[in-house]
Amino acid sequence: MKIVDMHCDTIIGLLQLQKEGKDVSLFDNHKHIDVKKMKQGDYLLQNFAIFTDFKNDDLMLHVQEGIDLYYQELEKNKDYIRAVYTYDDIEKNRQAGYMSAMLTLEEGDVVFDSLAILRNYYRLGVRMITLTWNYPNAIGSPNFNMESKKAYQDMFSYNTKDGLSEFGIAYVQEMERLGIIIDVSHLSDAGFYDVCKYTSKPFVASHSNARSVCGVSRNLSDDMIAQIAKRGGVIGINFCGDFLVESETGNAASRVEDMVKHIKHMKEIGGIDCIALGSDFDGIDSVLEIEDASQMGKLEAALLKEHFTQEEIEKICYKNVLRVYKEVL
Ligand SMILES: [Zn+2]
């Protein structure tokens, strides 16, 4: 089964290793994702996020170094995987036997209050942006604010008052005009509804699950699932154990049967067309049943066992995301 995965942190992990003076390789490494494992897992496309912790990273330098490393590694691996900017690029790569890579940002506030810099990120190939990470920023606020909260127990309250700022509204509208996909994972509930109010194209939650199944604030309420579905967007199932099941201490293992529970619930609320994958590989430290990108077949097998049809599984694994990319990019 072909795989499209909307979120991983592999590039930033490689950048960290490089800064420690180690050799890095996207072809073959000890992380969850490399080209070899993607080949084994039958990947069609992987989104590679440049994640920024703006309290600790040198903003401009960090993002530029991450984007540079992404393109350096793609150049080294051009016999296997190539960057895409449009839906047609994905189709061309598929026909030529190449896998595809799409550049995304996790933390939208790396633009120094300037939409000019947002436009320059588009020119550098960025095609999806997660508006916030876990800090309030110039665009909006997250549900889980690491400035004031750090414990797993703090992940069960939802921010319904801090929506998008004026700048945030201009930012998402410029994203839509350019053809950058809006990603609401991490965003506050109030920000989510502002995205609904001030934009019109399909948008995504690239790596979030269902709150009715696991109540952490990184997951989506039933109404949010319904809103994304109504808009024609998609939700990427996140493999983090703590976003799949609630536990006492917040170190749950990531199990395929729990992923299936979220998928079944989303299907019931939003229909099959809103479900996709957003593993969060190389950004999560749970004990994983799907240990890395080479083992994505385990999910397909579990869905077959639960009587999902081949067509439904194709939608979840890649077709739904491609539909959104075709419409927005
Ligand atoms: Zn994230």
Short mmCIF file of N, CA and C and ligand atoms in Angstrom, two decimals, residues 7 9 106 130 133 186 207 218 238 280, ligand 1:
data_model
loop_
_atom_site.label_atom_id
_atom_site.label_comp_id
_atom_site.label_asym_id
_atom_site.label_seq_id
_atom_site.Cartn_x
_atom_site.Cartn_y
_atom_site.Cartn_z
N HIS A 7 3.57 14.27 8.53
CA HIS A 7 4.45 14.92 9.50
C HIS A 7 5.55 14.02 10.06
N ASP A 9 9.77 14.64 12.04
CA ASP A 9 10.80 15.59 12.50
C ASP A 9 12.21 15.11 12.15
N GLU A 106 7.10 23.60 11.10
CA GLU A 106 6.34 23.41 12.35
C GLU A 106 6.76 24.53 13.29
N THR A 130 2.53 24.45 10.13
CA THR A 130 1.84 24.28 11.41
C THR A 130 1.92 25.63 12.11
N TRP A 133 3.57 25.96 17.60
CA TRP A 133 3.98 24.76 18.32
C TRP A 133 3.42 24.94 19.74
N HIS A 186 -1.65 21.40 17.09
CA HIS A 186 -1.10 22.22 18.19
C HIS A 186 -1.93 23.48 18.48
N HIS A 207 -0.95 16.15 12.32
CA HIS A 207 -0.58 15.08 13.26
C HIS A 207 -1.36 15.22 14.57
N ARG A 218 -3.98 17.94 22.28
CA ARG A 218 -3.38 17.86 20.95
C ARG A 218 -4.33 17.17 19.97
N ASN A 238 -1.67 10.48 14.48
CA ASN A 238 -0.37 10.64 15.14
C ASN A 238 -0.05 9.36 15.92
N ASP A 280 4.38 11.57 12.95
CA ASP A 280 5.23 12.27 13.93
C ASP A 280 6.51 11.47 14.20
ZN ZN B 1 4.09 18.55 16.56
#
